[in-house]
mmCIF file of C-alpha atoms and ligand atoms in Angstrom:
data_model
loop_
_atom_site.group_PDB
_atom_site.id
_atom_site.type_symbol
_atom_site.label_atom_id
_atom_site.label_comp_id
_atom_site.label_asym_id
_atom_site.label_seq_id
_atom_site.Cartn_x
_atom_site.Cartn_y
_atom_site.Cartn_z
ATOM 1 C CA MET A 127 -0.030 -0.020 -0.026
ATOM 2 C CA SER A 128 1.110 3.588 -0.790
ATOM 3 C CA GLU A 129 2.517 5.785 1.881
ATOM 4 C CA ASP A 130 0.409 8.634 0.705
ATOM 5 C CA PRO A 131 -1.908 9.546 3.352
ATOM 6 C CA GLN A 132 -4.356 10.835 0.601
ATOM 7 C CA VAL A 133 -4.439 7.766 -1.672
ATOM 8 C CA PHE A 134 -7.511 6.676 -3.287
ATOM 9 C CA VAL A 135 -7.743 2.967 -4.170
ATOM 10 C CA LEU A 136 -9.961 1.851 -7.011
ATOM 11 C CA THR A 137 -10.651 -1.598 -8.263
ATOM 12 C CA ALA A 138 -12.147 -1.991 -11.731
ATOM 13 C CA VAL A 139 -13.617 -5.253 -13.032
ATOM 14 C CA VAL A 140 -14.445 -5.392 -16.732
ATOM 15 C CA TYR A 141 -16.489 -8.133 -18.109
ATOM 16 C CA GLY A 142 -16.897 -9.489 -21.700
ATOM 17 C CA SER A 143 -16.318 -12.422 -23.915
ATOM 18 C CA ALA A 144 -13.898 -13.396 -26.556
ATOM 19 C CA PRO A 145 -14.170 -14.431 -30.272
ATOM 20 C CA GLY A 146 -15.326 -18.095 -30.512
ATOM 21 C CA ASP A 147 -16.803 -18.231 -27.132
ATOM 22 C CA SER A 148 -19.998 -20.432 -27.180
ATOM 23 C CA ALA A 149 -23.314 -19.345 -25.835
ATOM 24 C CA ASP A 150 -22.740 -21.877 -22.947
ATOM 25 C CA THR A 151 -19.468 -20.197 -22.018
ATOM 26 C CA ARG A 152 -21.009 -16.879 -21.991
ATOM 27 C CA ASN A 153 -24.090 -17.820 -20.022
ATOM 28 C CA PHE A 154 -22.916 -20.483 -17.574
ATOM 29 C CA GLY A 155 -19.184 -20.207 -17.367
ATOM 30 C CA PRO A 156 -17.544 -17.716 -15.223
ATOM 31 C CA PRO A 157 -17.410 -14.495 -17.595
ATOM 32 C CA ARG A 158 -14.036 -13.559 -18.764
ATOM 33 C CA HIS A 159 -12.779 -10.432 -16.994
ATOM 34 C CA VAL A 160 -9.941 -8.350 -16.126
ATOM 35 C CA GLU A 161 -9.489 -6.746 -12.777
ATOM 36 C CA ALA A 162 -7.257 -3.856 -12.223
ATOM 37 C CA GLU A 163 -6.333 -1.906 -9.371
ATOM 38 C CA PHE A 164 -5.544 1.929 -9.519
ATOM 39 C CA GLN A 165 -4.066 4.217 -6.836
ATOM 40 C CA ALA A 166 -4.367 8.069 -7.192
ATOM 41 C CA HIS A 167 -3.703 10.976 -5.056
ATOM 42 C CA ILE A 168 -6.810 12.787 -3.930
ATOM 43 C CA PRO A 169 -6.201 16.527 -4.332
ATOM 44 C CA ASP A 170 -6.386 18.594 -0.930
ATOM 45 C CA VAL A 171 -9.431 20.462 -1.800
ATOM 46 C CA GLU A 172 -11.348 17.223 -2.509
ATOM 47 C CA PHE A 173 -9.879 15.351 0.464
ATOM 48 C CA ASN A 174 -11.004 18.075 2.766
ATOM 49 C CA LYS A 175 -14.886 17.672 1.666
ATOM 50 C CA GLY A 176 -15.151 14.452 3.471
ATOM 51 C CA PRO A 177 -16.813 11.073 2.251
ATOM 52 C CA ASP A 178 -19.762 12.564 0.464
ATOM 53 C CA GLY A 179 -17.726 15.031 -1.628
ATOM 54 C CA LEU A 180 -15.168 12.400 -2.187
ATOM 55 C CA THR A 181 -17.795 9.945 -3.804
ATOM 56 C CA ALA A 182 -18.385 12.587 -6.510
ATOM 57 C CA TRP A 183 -14.699 13.098 -7.104
ATOM 58 C CA GLY A 184 -14.074 9.340 -7.104
ATOM 59 C CA THR A 185 -16.991 8.869 -9.699
ATOM 60 C CA MET A 186 -15.411 11.539 -12.014
ATOM 61 C CA TYR A 187 -12.012 9.752 -11.544
ATOM 62 C CA THR A 188 -13.424 6.501 -13.053
ATOM 63 C CA HIS A 189 -14.477 8.530 -16.123
ATOM 64 C CA SER A 190 -10.650 9.049 -16.965
ATOM 65 C CA LEU A 191 -10.209 5.138 -17.069
ATOM 66 C CA TYR A 192 -13.117 4.102 -19.545
ATOM 67 C CA ILE A 193 -10.842 4.383 -22.730
ATOM 68 C CA ASP A 194 -8.183 2.100 -20.959
ATOM 69 C CA LEU A 195 -10.553 -0.300 -19.385
ATOM 70 C CA LYS A 196 -12.448 -0.769 -22.829
ATOM 71 C CA HIS A 197 -9.503 -0.916 -25.207
ATOM 72 C CA SER A 198 -7.730 -3.610 -23.371
ATOM 73 C CA HIS A 199 -8.462 -6.714 -25.369
ATOM 74 C CA ASP A 200 -10.150 -8.226 -28.403
ATOM 75 C CA TRP A 201 -13.284 -8.130 -26.384
ATOM 76 C CA ARG A 202 -16.733 -9.323 -27.689
ATOM 77 C CA CYS A 203 -20.093 -8.488 -25.914
ATOM 78 C CA ALA A 204 -20.572 -10.197 -22.503
ATOM 79 C CA TYR A 205 -23.871 -11.644 -23.704
ATOM 80 C CA CYS A 206 -23.399 -12.408 -27.490
ATOM 81 C CA ASP A 207 -20.817 -12.822 -30.118
ATOM 82 C CA LYS A 208 -20.890 -9.184 -31.523
ATOM 83 C CA GLN A 209 -18.278 -6.622 -31.036
ATOM 84 C CA ALA A 210 -18.275 -4.975 -27.623
ATOM 85 C CA ARG A 211 -18.782 -1.309 -28.183
ATOM 86 C CA GLU A 212 -20.533 0.070 -25.038
ATOM 87 C CA SER A 213 -19.510 0.299 -21.336
ATOM 88 C CA LEU A 214 -22.158 -0.152 -18.723
ATOM 89 C CA PRO A 215 -20.701 0.650 -15.314
ATOM 90 C CA ALA A 216 -21.902 0.091 -11.744
ATOM 91 C CA PHE A 217 -20.140 1.439 -8.608
ATOM 92 C CA MET A 218 -19.794 0.428 -5.011
ATOM 93 C CA SER A 219 -17.796 2.897 -2.700
ATOM 94 C CA TRP A 220 -16.427 3.064 0.879
ATOM 95 C CA MET A 221 -15.212 6.522 0.957
ATOM 96 C CA HIS A 222 -15.216 6.760 4.819
ATOM 97 C CA LEU A 223 -12.439 4.103 4.917
ATOM 98 C CA LYS A 224 -8.803 4.893 5.207
ATOM 99 C CA PRO A 225 -7.825 4.825 2.351
ATOM 100 C CA PRO A 226 -11.172 5.594 0.608
ATOM 101 C CA ARG A 227 -11.999 2.828 -1.833
ATOM 102 C CA MET A 228 -14.302 2.377 -4.791
ATOM 103 C CA ASN A 229 -15.059 -0.531 -6.961
ATOM 104 C CA ILE A 230 -16.385 -0.223 -10.501
ATOM 105 C CA TYR A 231 -17.912 -3.167 -12.481
ATOM 106 C CA VAL A 232 -18.070 -2.571 -16.191
ATOM 107 C CA HIS A 233 -19.958 -4.924 -18.590
ATOM 108 C CA LEU A 234 -18.780 -4.415 -22.140
ATOM 109 C CA ILE A 235 -21.756 -4.978 -24.430
ATOM 110 C CA CYS A 236 -22.696 -4.690 -28.141
ATOM 111 C CA ASP A 237 -25.683 -2.329 -27.813
ATOM 112 C CA GLY A 238 -27.233 -0.771 -24.776
ATOM 113 C CA ASP A 239 -30.587 -0.806 -26.626
ATOM 114 C CA SER A 240 -30.467 -4.568 -27.266
ATOM 115 C CA PRO A 241 -31.520 -7.549 -25.004
ATOM 116 C CA CYS A 242 -27.756 -7.621 -24.164
ATOM 117 C CA GLY A 243 -28.171 -4.142 -22.684
ATOM 118 C CA GLU A 244 -31.171 -5.437 -20.566
ATOM 119 C CA GLN A 245 -29.145 -8.364 -19.236
ATOM 120 C CA ALA A 246 -26.249 -6.053 -18.481
ATOM 121 C CA ARG A 247 -28.454 -3.606 -16.493
ATOM 122 C CA GLU A 248 -29.864 -6.504 -14.502
ATOM 123 C CA ALA A 249 -26.314 -7.764 -13.624
ATOM 124 C CA THR A 250 -25.152 -4.283 -12.690
ATOM 125 C CA GLU A 251 -28.066 -3.580 -10.407
ATOM 126 C CA MET A 252 -27.175 -6.624 -8.501
ATOM 127 C CA MET A 253 -23.517 -5.378 -8.045
ATOM 128 C CA GLY A 254 -24.386 -1.800 -6.937
ATOM 129 C CA PRO A 255 -26.251 1.204 -7.829
ATOM 130 C CA PRO A 256 -25.371 2.860 -11.056
ATOM 131 C CA VAL A 257 -23.989 6.223 -9.817
ATOM 132 C CA MET A 258 -23.957 8.776 -12.775
ATOM 133 C CA PRO A 259 -24.110 6.044 -15.322
ATOM 134 C CA ARG A 260 -22.569 6.814 -18.650
ATOM 135 C CA LEU A 261 -25.715 6.103 -20.584
ATOM 136 C CA PRO A 262 -24.953 5.232 -24.241
ATOM 137 C CA LYS A 263 -27.047 7.497 -26.538
ATOM 138 C CA PHE A 264 -29.850 5.787 -28.433
ATOM 139 C CA GLY A 265 -28.835 4.648 -31.958
ATOM 140 C CA GLN A 266 -25.307 5.718 -31.689
ATOM 141 C CA VAL A 267 -22.600 3.162 -32.869
ATOM 142 C CA TYR A 268 -19.552 3.422 -30.511
ATOM 143 C CA PRO A 269 -16.044 2.267 -31.565
ATOM 144 C CA GLN A 270 -15.223 -1.367 -30.956
ATOM 145 C CA ALA A 271 -13.451 -2.333 -27.714
ATOM 146 C CA ALA A 272 -11.086 -4.417 -29.980
ATOM 147 C CA SER A 273 -9.891 -1.233 -31.748
ATOM 148 C CA CYS A 274 -6.931 0.844 -30.717
ATOM 149 C CA ALA A 275 -7.212 3.162 -27.715
ATOM 150 C CA LYS A 276 -6.155 6.173 -29.768
ATOM 151 C CA CYS A 277 -7.564 6.122 -33.316
ATOM 152 C CA GLN A 278 -10.375 3.654 -32.408
ATOM 153 C CA SER A 279 -10.840 2.829 -36.068
ATOM 154 C CA ASP A 280 -12.420 -0.393 -37.350
ATOM 155 C CA ASP A 281 -9.263 -0.980 -39.292
ATOM 156 C CA SER A 282 -7.219 -0.946 -36.228
ATOM 157 C CA ALA A 283 -9.351 -3.766 -34.639
ATOM 158 C CA GLN A 284 -8.150 -6.091 -37.598
ATOM 159 C CA LYS A 285 -4.443 -5.578 -36.624
ATOM 160 C CA ASP A 286 -2.214 -7.252 -34.097
ATOM 161 C CA GLN A 287 -2.128 -4.755 -31.230
ATOM 162 C CA MET A 288 0.444 -3.999 -28.816
ATOM 163 C CA ARG A 289 -0.241 -3.498 -25.219
ATOM 164 C CA CYS A 290 1.324 -0.701 -23.206
ATOM 165 C CA SER A 291 4.073 -2.361 -21.299
ATOM 166 C CA GLY A 292 3.745 0.094 -18.385
ATOM 167 C CA CYS A 293 0.237 -0.763 -17.271
ATOM 168 C CA LYS A 294 -0.256 -3.982 -19.388
ATOM 169 C CA LEU A 295 -3.686 -2.872 -19.943
ATOM 170 C CA THR A 296 -4.368 -0.423 -22.823
ATOM 171 C CA ARG A 297 -3.793 -1.522 -26.465
ATOM 172 C CA TYR A 298 -2.564 0.360 -29.564
ATOM 173 C CA CYS A 299 -2.366 -0.327 -33.133
ATOM 174 C CA GLY A 300 1.236 0.948 -33.162
ATOM 175 C CA ALA A 301 3.813 3.270 -31.702
ATOM 176 C CA ASN A 302 2.528 6.266 -33.326
ATOM 177 C CA CYS A 303 -0.895 6.044 -31.603
ATOM 178 C CA GLN A 304 0.618 5.099 -28.357
ATOM 179 C CA ARG A 305 2.886 8.219 -28.536
ATOM 180 C CA GLU A 306 -0.018 10.517 -29.481
ATOM 181 C CA ASP A 307 -2.069 9.209 -26.682
ATOM 182 C CA TRP A 308 0.582 9.401 -23.969
ATOM 183 C CA LYS A 309 -0.313 12.791 -22.674
ATOM 184 C CA ARG A 310 -3.868 11.368 -21.912
ATOM 185 C CA HIS A 311 -2.805 7.846 -20.757
ATOM 186 C CA LYS A 312 0.249 8.770 -18.747
ATOM 187 C CA LYS A 313 -1.828 9.391 -15.536
ATOM 188 C CA VAL A 314 -3.691 6.208 -15.990
ATOM 189 C CA CYS A 315 -0.630 4.284 -16.671
ATOM 190 C CA LYS A 316 1.152 5.445 -13.574
ATOM 191 C CA ALA A 317 -1.972 4.713 -11.387
ATOM 192 C CA THR A 318 -2.197 1.219 -12.386
ATOM 193 C CA LYS A 319 -0.926 -1.111 -9.813
ATOM 194 C CA GLU A 320 -2.064 -4.533 -10.735
ATOM 195 C CA VAL A 321 -3.970 -6.102 -13.649
ATOM 196 C CA LYS A 322 -5.308 -9.731 -13.312
ATOM 197 C CA TRP A 323 -6.907 -11.464 -16.292
ATOM 198 C CA THR A 324 -9.360 -14.253 -15.850
ATOM 199 C CA TRP A 325 -9.244 -15.613 -19.392
ATOM 200 C CA VAL A 326 -10.033 -19.315 -19.609
HETATM 201 ZN ZN1 ZN B 96 -24.581 -8.509 -27.279
HETATM 202 ZN ZN1 ZN B 97 -4.319 3.530 -33.558
HETATM 203 ZN ZN1 ZN B 98 0.126 2.144 -19.962
#
């Protein structure tokens, strides 16, 4: 654990499936997932707000991680064999603890307006209340999770991608995209403490 007295500990679990998974694997097996732990320094002004103010800050902090959590594998929808395109998050927080902690559970799904979206909402409701959910807009097609974290193009999803060696999470189509994204990704990369794959 960090020596920082103002550290925030976030555990993120991302669920999805992989190309070639059978319907049985998706419905009855343990879902494929990655669990990542992040540690971030809480700014003084936020830290002094106490647990309630911290919850809002912690929720905002998770927004800075969505790209990295999503573009981390050749993900398919958690409930069907289509490309995963949308992230449906649920939160649990213990901001009164020392250090304050939050868990976020993200289901990667094909389309929030489909039966898969319904299933994901049911699953996330059991895990925790969706605090400020990032609701996908109706009818919008989002980039594939399998695509590069920077260019997010369908073409990049067809290529062999490289994973950032710092965090071992975020994937890019090449060195150019990785370099161009570094300004954004740097903070996430440094905050990443552990990444555990459950990939059977
Ligand atoms: Zn689906
Ligand atoms: Zn790219
Ligand atoms: Zn990284």
